[in-house]
Protein backbone atom coordinates (compact mmCIF):
# COMPACT_ATOMS: atom_id res chain seq x y z
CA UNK A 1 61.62 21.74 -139.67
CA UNK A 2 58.15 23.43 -139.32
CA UNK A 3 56.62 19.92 -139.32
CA UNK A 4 58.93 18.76 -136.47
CA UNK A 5 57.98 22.39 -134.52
CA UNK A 6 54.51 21.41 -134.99
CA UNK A 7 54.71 17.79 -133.86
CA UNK A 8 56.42 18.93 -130.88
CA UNK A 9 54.24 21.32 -129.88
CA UNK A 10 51.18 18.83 -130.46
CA UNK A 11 52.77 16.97 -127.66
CA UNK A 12 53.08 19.68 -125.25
CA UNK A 13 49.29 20.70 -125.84
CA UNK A 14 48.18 16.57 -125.44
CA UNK A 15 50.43 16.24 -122.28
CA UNK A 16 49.20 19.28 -120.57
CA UNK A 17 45.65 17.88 -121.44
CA UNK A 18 46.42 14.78 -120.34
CA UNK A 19 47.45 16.24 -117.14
CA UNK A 20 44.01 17.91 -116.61
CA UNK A 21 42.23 15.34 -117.35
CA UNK A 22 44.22 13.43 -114.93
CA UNK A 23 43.27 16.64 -112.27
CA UNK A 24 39.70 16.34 -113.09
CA UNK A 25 39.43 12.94 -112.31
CA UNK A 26 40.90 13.71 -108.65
CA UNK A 27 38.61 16.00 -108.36
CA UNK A 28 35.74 13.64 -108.77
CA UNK A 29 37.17 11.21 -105.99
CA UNK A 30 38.01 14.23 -103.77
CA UNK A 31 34.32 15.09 -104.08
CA UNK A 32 32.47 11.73 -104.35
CA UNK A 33 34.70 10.75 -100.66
CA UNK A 34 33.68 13.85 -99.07
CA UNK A 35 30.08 13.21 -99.73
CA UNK A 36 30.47 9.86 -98.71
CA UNK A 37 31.63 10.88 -95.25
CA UNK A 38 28.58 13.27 -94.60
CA UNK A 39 26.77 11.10 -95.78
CA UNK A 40 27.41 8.36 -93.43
CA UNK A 41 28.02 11.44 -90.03
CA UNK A 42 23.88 12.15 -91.56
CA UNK A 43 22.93 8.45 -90.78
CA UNK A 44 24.98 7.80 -87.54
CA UNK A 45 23.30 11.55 -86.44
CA UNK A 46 20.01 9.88 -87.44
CA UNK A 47 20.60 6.77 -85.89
CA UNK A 48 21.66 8.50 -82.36
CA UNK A 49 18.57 10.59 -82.46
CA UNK A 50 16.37 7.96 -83.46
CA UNK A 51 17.52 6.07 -80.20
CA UNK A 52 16.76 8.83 -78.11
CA UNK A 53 12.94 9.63 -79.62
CA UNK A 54 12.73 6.05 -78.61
CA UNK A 55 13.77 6.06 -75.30
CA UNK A 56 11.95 9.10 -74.36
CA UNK A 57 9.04 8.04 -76.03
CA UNK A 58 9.17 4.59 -73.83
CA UNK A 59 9.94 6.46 -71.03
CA UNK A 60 6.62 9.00 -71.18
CA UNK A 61 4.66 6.05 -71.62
CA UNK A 62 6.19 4.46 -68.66
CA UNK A 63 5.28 7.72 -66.36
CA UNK A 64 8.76 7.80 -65.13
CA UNK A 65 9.65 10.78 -67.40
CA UNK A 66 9.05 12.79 -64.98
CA UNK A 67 11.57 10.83 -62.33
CA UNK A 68 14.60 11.19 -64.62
CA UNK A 69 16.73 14.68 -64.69
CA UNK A 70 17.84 15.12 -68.35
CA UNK A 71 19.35 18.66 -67.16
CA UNK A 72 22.80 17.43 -68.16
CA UNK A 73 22.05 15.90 -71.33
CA UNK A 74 22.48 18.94 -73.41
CA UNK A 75 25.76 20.10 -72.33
CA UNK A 76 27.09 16.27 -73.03
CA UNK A 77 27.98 14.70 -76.27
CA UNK A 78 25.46 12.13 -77.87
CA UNK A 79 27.91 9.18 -77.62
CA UNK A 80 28.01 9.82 -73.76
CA UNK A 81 24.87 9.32 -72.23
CA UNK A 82 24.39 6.49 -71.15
CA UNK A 83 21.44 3.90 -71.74
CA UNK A 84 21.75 1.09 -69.04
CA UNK A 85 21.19 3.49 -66.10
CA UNK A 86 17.78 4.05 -67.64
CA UNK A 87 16.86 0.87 -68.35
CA UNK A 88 17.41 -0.57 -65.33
CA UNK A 89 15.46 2.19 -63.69
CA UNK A 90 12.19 1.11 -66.06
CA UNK A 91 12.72 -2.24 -64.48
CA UNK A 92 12.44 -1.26 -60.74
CA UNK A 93 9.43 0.75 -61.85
CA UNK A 94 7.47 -2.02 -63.21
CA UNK A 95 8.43 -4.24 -60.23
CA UNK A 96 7.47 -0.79 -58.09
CA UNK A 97 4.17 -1.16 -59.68
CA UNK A 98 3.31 -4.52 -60.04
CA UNK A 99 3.94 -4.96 -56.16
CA UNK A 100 2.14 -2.15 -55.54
CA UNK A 101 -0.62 -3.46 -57.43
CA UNK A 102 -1.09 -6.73 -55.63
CA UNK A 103 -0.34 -5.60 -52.09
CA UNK A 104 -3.72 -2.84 -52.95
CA UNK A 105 -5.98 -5.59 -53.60
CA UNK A 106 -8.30 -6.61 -50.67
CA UNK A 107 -8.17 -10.52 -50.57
CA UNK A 108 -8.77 -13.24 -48.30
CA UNK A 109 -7.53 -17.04 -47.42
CA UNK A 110 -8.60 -18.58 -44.17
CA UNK A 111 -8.06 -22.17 -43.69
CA UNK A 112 -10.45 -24.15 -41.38
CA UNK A 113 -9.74 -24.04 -37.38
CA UNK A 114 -8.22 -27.31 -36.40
CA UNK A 115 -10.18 -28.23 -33.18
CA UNK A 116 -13.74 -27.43 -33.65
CA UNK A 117 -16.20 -29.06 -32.10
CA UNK A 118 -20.02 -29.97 -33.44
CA UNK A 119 -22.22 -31.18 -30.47
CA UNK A 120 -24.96 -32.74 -33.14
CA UNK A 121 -23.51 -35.25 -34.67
CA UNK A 122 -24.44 -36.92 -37.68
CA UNK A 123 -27.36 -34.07 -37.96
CA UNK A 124 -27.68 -33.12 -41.68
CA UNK A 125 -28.70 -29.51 -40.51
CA UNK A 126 -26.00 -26.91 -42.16
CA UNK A 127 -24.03 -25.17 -40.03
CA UNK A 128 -21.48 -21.89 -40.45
CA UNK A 129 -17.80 -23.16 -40.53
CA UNK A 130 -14.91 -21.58 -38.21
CA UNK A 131 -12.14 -20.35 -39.75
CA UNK A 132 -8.50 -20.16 -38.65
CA UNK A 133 -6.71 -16.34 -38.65
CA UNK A 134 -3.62 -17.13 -37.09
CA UNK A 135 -2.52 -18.80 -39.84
CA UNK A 136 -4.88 -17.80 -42.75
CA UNK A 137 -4.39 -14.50 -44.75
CA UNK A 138 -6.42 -11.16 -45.09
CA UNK A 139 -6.25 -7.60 -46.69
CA UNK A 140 -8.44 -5.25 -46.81
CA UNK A 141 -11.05 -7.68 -45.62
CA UNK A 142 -12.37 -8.11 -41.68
CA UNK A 143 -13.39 -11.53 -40.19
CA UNK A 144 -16.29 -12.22 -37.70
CA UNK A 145 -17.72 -15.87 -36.10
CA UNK A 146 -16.82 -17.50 -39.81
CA UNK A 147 -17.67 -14.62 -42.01
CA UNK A 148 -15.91 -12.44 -44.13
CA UNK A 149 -16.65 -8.92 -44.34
CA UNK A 150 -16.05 -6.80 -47.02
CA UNK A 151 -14.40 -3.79 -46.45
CA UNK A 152 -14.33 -1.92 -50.22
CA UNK A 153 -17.37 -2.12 -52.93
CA UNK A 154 -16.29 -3.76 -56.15
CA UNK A 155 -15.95 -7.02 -58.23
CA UNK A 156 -14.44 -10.29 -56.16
CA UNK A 157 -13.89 -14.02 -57.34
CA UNK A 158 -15.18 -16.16 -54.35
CA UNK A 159 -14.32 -19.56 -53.75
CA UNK A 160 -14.70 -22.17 -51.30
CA UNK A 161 -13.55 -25.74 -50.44
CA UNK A 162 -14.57 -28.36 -47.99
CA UNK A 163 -13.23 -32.01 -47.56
CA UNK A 164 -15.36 -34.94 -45.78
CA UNK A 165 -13.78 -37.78 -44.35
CA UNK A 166 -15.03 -40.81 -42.09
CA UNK A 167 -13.01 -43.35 -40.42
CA UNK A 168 -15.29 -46.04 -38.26
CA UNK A 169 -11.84 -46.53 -36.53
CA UNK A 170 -9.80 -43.62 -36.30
CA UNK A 171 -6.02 -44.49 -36.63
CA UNK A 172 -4.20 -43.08 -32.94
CA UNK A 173 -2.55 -40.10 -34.70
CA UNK A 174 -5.36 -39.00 -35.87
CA UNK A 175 -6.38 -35.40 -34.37
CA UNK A 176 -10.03 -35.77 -35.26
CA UNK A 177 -12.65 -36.37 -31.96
CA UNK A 178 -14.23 -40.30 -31.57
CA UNK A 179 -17.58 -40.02 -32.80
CA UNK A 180 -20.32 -42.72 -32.00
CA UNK A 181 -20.74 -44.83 -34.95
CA UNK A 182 -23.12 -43.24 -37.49
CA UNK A 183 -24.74 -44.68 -40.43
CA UNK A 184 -23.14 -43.10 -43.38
CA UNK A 185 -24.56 -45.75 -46.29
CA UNK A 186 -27.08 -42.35 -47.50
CA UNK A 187 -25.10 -39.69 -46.22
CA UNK A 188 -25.86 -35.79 -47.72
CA UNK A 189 -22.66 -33.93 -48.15
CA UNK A 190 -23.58 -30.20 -48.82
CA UNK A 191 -21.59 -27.07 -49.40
CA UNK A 192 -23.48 -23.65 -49.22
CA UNK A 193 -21.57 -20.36 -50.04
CA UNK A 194 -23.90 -17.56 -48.30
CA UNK A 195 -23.90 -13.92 -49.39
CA UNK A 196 -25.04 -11.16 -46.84
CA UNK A 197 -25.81 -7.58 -48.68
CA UNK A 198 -26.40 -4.48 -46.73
CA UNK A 199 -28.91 -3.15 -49.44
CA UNK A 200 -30.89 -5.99 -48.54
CA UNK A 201 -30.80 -5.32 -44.62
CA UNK A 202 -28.20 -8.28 -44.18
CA UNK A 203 -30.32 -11.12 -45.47
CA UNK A 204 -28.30 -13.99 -46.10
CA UNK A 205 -28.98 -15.69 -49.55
CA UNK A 206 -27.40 -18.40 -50.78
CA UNK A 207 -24.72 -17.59 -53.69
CA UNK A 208 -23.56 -21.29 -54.51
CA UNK A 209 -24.21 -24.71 -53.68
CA UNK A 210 -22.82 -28.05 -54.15
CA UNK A 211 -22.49 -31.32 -52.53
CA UNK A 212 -23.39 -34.76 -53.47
CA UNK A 213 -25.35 -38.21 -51.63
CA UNK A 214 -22.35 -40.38 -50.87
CA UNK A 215 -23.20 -43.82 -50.19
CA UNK A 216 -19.65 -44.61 -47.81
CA UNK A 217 -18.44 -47.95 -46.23
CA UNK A 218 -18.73 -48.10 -42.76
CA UNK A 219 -16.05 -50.57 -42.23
CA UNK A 220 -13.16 -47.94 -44.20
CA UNK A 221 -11.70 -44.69 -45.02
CA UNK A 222 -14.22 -42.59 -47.14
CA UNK A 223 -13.57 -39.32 -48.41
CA UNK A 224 -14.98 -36.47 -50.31
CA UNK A 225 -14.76 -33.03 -51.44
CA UNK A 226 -16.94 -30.16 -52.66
CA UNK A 227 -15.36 -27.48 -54.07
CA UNK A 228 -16.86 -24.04 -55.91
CA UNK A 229 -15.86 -20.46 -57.18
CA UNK A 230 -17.69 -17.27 -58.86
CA UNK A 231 -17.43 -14.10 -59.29
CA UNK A 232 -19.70 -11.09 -57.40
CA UNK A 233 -20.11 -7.54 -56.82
CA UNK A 234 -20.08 -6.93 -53.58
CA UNK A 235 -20.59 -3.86 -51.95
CA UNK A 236 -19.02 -2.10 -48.67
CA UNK A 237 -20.75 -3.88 -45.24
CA UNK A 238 -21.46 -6.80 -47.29
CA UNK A 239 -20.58 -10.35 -45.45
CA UNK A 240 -19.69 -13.95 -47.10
CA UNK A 241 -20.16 -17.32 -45.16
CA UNK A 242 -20.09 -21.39 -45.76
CA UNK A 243 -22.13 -23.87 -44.46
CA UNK A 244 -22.37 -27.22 -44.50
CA UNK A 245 -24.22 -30.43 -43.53
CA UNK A 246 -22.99 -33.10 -41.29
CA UNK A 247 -19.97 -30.77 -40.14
CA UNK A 248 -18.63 -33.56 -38.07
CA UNK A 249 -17.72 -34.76 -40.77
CA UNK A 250 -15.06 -32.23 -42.25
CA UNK A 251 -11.75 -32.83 -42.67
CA UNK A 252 -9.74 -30.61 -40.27
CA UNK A 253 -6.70 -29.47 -42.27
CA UNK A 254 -6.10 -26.86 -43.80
CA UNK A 255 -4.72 -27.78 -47.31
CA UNK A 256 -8.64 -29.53 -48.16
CA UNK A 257 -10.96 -27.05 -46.25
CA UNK A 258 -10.67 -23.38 -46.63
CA UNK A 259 -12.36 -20.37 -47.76
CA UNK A 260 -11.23 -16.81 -49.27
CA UNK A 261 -12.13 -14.16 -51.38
CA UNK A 262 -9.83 -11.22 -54.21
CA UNK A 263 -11.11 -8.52 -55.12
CA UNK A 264 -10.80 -8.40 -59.15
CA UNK A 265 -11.87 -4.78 -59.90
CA UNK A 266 -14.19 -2.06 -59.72
């Protein structure tokens, strides 16, 4: 009888233990999900916040921090402020910007003037082309009697282009004057891109040249073209100009003669 009181008691003391054991083991999960779930509220925290150090730090770069009121950020939750709204606005910046950027730049395009007339023809002597501003283009830049006049000191790309053509029988659409018939077999075809500086009292020097000794056909079309660019400080009074020889000779439109200048930088 004492053994079976013994025995029975033995299995009271290993259930109860069994039970705790059992408890304890709850207790671990309890604990191990809990730190789970802070665990992974600590990253999406991080995550948020790392967003927003990003965005504010592209938006200080940008220099548009100062455009956007954040007053009402604070007193809204994390998951409500909204990211497009500022995006978008980084975009009309940089377009802000950019066009703000080219429209500031002093530049030049003039194409030659249609119906110009040179009363010594087939004379090699150089002479100052006419320009067209109706339909040419200038900023920042003024225009006098075929030269360009720069208006602000600083670092331009100048470039130039002239097209020669001859016909000993001009087709009847042609807009081009009759000219007496020349002799064209040794004909000098010069381009001369002339550069007037106010520090040296306006004397003209020549800042390019180009051309070339075409030997043309009398009895067909002949053409040619001399084209040339560089870059050039130029200062504020300064004055650009092109001659050429045998200016009869040019090709009046617009797309194969012109002249121009952009400024590049300081």
């Amino acid at each position: 009888m004492a053994t079976s009181h013994g025995e029975y008691r033995g299995y009271l003391r290993n259930t109860i233990d069994m039970e705790a054991g059992h408890n304890r083991f709850q207790s671990v999960q309890t604990s191990d999900s809990t730190y789970r779930s802070i665990l992974f509220g600590t990253l999406v925290v991080m995550g948020l916040l790392q967003v927003a150090s990003s965005i504010a730090i592209l938006l200080h770069l940008t220099g548009y921090l100062q455009e956007i009121d954040l007053s009402m950020a604070p007193h809204q939750p994390i998951e409500e402020v909204q990211i497009e709204p500022v995006l978008n606005a980084l975009k009309d910046n940089r377009k802000r910007r950019c066009k703000t950027s080219r429209e500031s730049l002093p530049s030049a395009h003039l194409p030659i003037t249609t119906h110009q007339m040179y009363s010594k023809k087939g004379e090699p002597n150089a002479v100052t082309i006419i320009w067209d501003q109706v339909h040419g283009y200038r900023h920042h830049m003024g225009y006098q009697k075929g030269k360009l006049l720069v208006m602000e000191s600083g670092f331009y790309y100048v470039y130039a282009k002239t097209c020669f053509r001859y016909y000993k029988y001009l087709p009847e659409d042609s807009i081009q004057v009759a000219v007496p018939t020349v002799d064209v077999s040794n004909t000098q075809l010069i381009q001369y891109i002339f550069h007037e500086s106010i520090k040296q009292n306006s004397k003209a020097v020549v800042l390019m040249k180009t051309g070339s000794t075409m030997r043309w056909n009398n009895a067909s079309y002949n053409m040619y073209c001399a084209q040339q660019g560089r870059g050039v400080h130029l200062e504020k009074g300064d004055a650009l100009f092109v001659n050429v020889s045998n200016a009869w000779m040019l090709d009046p439109e617009g797309e194969g003669t012109y002249f121009g200048a952009i400024k590049l930088g300081n």
